[in-house]
Coordinates of C-alpha atoms and ligand atoms in Angstrom, one line a residue:
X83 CA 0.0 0.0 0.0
X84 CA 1.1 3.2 -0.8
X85 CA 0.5 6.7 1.0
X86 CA -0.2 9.6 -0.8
X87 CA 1.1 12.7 0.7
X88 CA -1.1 15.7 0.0
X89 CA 1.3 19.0 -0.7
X90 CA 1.5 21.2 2.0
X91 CA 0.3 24.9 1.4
X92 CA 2.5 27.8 1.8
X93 CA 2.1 29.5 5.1
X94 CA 0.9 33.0 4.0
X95 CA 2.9 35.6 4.8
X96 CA 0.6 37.9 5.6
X97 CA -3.2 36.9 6.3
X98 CA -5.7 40.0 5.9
X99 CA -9.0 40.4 7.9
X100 CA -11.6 38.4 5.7
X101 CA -14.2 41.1 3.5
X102 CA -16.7 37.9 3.2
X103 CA -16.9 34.1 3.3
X104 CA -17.1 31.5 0.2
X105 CA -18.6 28.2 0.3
X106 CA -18.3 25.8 -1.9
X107 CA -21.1 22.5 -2.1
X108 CA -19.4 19.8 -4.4
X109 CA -21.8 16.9 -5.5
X110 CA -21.8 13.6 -8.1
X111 CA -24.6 12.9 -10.6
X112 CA -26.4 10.9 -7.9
X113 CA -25.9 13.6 -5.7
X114 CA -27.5 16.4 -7.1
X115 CA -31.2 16.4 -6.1
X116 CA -29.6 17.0 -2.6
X117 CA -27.8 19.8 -4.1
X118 CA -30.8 21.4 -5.5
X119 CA -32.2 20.9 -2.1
X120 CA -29.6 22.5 -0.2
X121 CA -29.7 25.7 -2.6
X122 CA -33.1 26.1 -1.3
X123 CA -32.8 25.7 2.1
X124 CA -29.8 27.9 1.9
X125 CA -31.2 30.5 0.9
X126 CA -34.2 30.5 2.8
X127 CA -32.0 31.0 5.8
X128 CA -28.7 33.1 4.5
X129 CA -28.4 36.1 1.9
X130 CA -25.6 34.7 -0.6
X131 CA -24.4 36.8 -3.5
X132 CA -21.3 36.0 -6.0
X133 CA -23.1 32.5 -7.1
X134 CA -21.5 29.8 -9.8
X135 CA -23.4 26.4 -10.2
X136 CA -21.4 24.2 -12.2
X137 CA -22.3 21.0 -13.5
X138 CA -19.0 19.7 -14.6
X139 CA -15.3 19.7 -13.2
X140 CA -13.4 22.6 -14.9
X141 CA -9.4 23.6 -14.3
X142 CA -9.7 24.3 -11.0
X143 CA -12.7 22.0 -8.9
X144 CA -12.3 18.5 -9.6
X145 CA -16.3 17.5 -9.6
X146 CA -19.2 19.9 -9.9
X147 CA -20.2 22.1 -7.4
X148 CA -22.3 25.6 -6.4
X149 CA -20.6 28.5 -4.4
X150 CA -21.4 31.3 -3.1
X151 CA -20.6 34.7 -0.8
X152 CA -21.8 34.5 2.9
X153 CA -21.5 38.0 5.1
X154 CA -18.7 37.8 7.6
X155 CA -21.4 38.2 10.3
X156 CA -23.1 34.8 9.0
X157 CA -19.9 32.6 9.2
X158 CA -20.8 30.9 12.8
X159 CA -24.2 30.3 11.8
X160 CA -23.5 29.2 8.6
X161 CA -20.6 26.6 9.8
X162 CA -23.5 25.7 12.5
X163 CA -26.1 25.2 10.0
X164 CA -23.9 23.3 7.1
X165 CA -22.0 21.3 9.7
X166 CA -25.9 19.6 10.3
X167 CA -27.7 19.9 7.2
X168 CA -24.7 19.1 4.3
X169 CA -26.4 15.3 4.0
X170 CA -22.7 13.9 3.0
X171 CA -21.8 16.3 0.5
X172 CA -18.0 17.7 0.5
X173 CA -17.7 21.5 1.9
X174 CA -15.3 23.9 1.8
X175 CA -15.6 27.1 3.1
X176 CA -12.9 29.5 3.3
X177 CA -11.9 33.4 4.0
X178 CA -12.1 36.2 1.3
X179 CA -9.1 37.9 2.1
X180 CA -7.5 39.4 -1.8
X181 CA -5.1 36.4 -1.5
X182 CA -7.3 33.5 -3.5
X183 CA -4.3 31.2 -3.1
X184 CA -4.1 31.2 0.7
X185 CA -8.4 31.4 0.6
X186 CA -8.2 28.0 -1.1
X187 CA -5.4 26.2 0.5
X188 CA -3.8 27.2 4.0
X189 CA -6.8 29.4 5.0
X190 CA -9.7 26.7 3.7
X191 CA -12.1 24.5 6.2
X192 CA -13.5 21.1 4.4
X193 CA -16.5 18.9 5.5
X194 CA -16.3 15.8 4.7
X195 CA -13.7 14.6 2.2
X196 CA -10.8 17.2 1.1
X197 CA -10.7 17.6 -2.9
X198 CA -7.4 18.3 -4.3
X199 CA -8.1 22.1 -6.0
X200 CA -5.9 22.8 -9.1
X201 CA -5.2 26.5 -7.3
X202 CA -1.7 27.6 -8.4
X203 CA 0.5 30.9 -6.6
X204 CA -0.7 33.8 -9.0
X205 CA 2.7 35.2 -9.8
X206 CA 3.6 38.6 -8.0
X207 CA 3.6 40.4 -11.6
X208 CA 0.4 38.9 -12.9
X209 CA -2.6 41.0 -13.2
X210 CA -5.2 42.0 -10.9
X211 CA -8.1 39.9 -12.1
X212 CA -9.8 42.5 -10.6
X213 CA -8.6 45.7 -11.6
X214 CA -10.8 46.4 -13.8
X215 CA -14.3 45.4 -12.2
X216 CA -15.2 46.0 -8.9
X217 CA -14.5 42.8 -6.9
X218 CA -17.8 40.7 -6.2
X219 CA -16.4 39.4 -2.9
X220 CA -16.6 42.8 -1.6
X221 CA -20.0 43.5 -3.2
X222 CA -22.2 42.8 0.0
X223 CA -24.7 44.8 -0.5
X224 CA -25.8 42.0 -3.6
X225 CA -26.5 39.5 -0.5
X226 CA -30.4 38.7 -0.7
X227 CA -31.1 40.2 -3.6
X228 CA -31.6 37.5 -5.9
X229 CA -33.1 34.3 -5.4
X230 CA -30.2 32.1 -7.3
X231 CA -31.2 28.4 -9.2
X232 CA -28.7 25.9 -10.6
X233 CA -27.4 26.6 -13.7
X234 CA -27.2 30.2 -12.6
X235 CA -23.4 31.5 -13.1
X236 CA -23.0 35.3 -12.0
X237 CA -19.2 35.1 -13.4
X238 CA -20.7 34.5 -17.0
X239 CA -20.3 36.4 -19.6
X240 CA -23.5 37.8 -21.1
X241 CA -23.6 36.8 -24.5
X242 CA -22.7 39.4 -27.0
X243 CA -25.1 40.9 -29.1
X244 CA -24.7 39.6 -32.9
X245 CA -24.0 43.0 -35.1
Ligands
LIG484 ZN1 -14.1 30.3 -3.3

């Protein structure tokens, strides 16, 4: 038998006071009805902004999976309520701090099983992702204000208008 040794994250260098939470809710094909579930219930008790439902791994979660924003002052309640109503699904939930890297590694909390994330170090001269738009994790004033279905993908681009 072998072991697998997971990586170790870098210890951040500097961790900055968290603007808002993420969570993430990964599910399988058979899983999914509990998904859709759970995006109910979850939003009958929390206001969530900054939403992605994905139906399909893509470069960086390894299995499908919704996320969304939580307000800093939900995070207990929220680790409360998903620690008893996450019916086996994998959970992470981590820190919005401006360093993603650190948010997704060192800083993150899993529930249940830990995925391997295929996050990599942005480099130090690499642009801002966000430079030009404001940043949605800081966007709280979204939270509540739309009631969020799968499929829905607030980081999609609107299609473009054809001539
Ligand atoms: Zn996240």
């Amino acid at each position: 038998m072998t072991i697998q040794t997971l990586s170790r994250p870098e210890i951040p260098e500097r961790i900055n006071a968290p603007v808002s939470y993420h969570s993430h809710i990964y599910f399988n094909a058979a899983q999914r009805t509990i998904a859709e579930q759970l995006n109910e219930s979850l939003q009958d008790n929390f206001k969530i902004w900054d939403y992605r439902w994905l139906d399909a791994p893509n470069q960086l979660h390894p299995s499908a999976m919704f996320r969304f924003a939580l307000l800093k002052e939900d995070f207990q309640r929220y680790v409360e309520w998903i620690l008893k109503n996450r019916q086996g699904l994998n959970v992470l939930v981590h820190p919005n701090t401006g360093d993603g890297y650190a948010d997704h590694t060192y800083l993150a909390i899993w529930l249940g099983d830990k995925l391997h994330l295929n996050i990599k170090k942005r480099p130090a001269d690499a642009p801002n992702p966000y430079a030009d738009r404001p940043n949605p994790m800081f966007q709280t004033h979204l939270a509540g204000l739309v009631r969020y279905r799968p499929g829905d993908d607030t980081l999609a681009q609107p299609a473009q208008p054809k001539d």
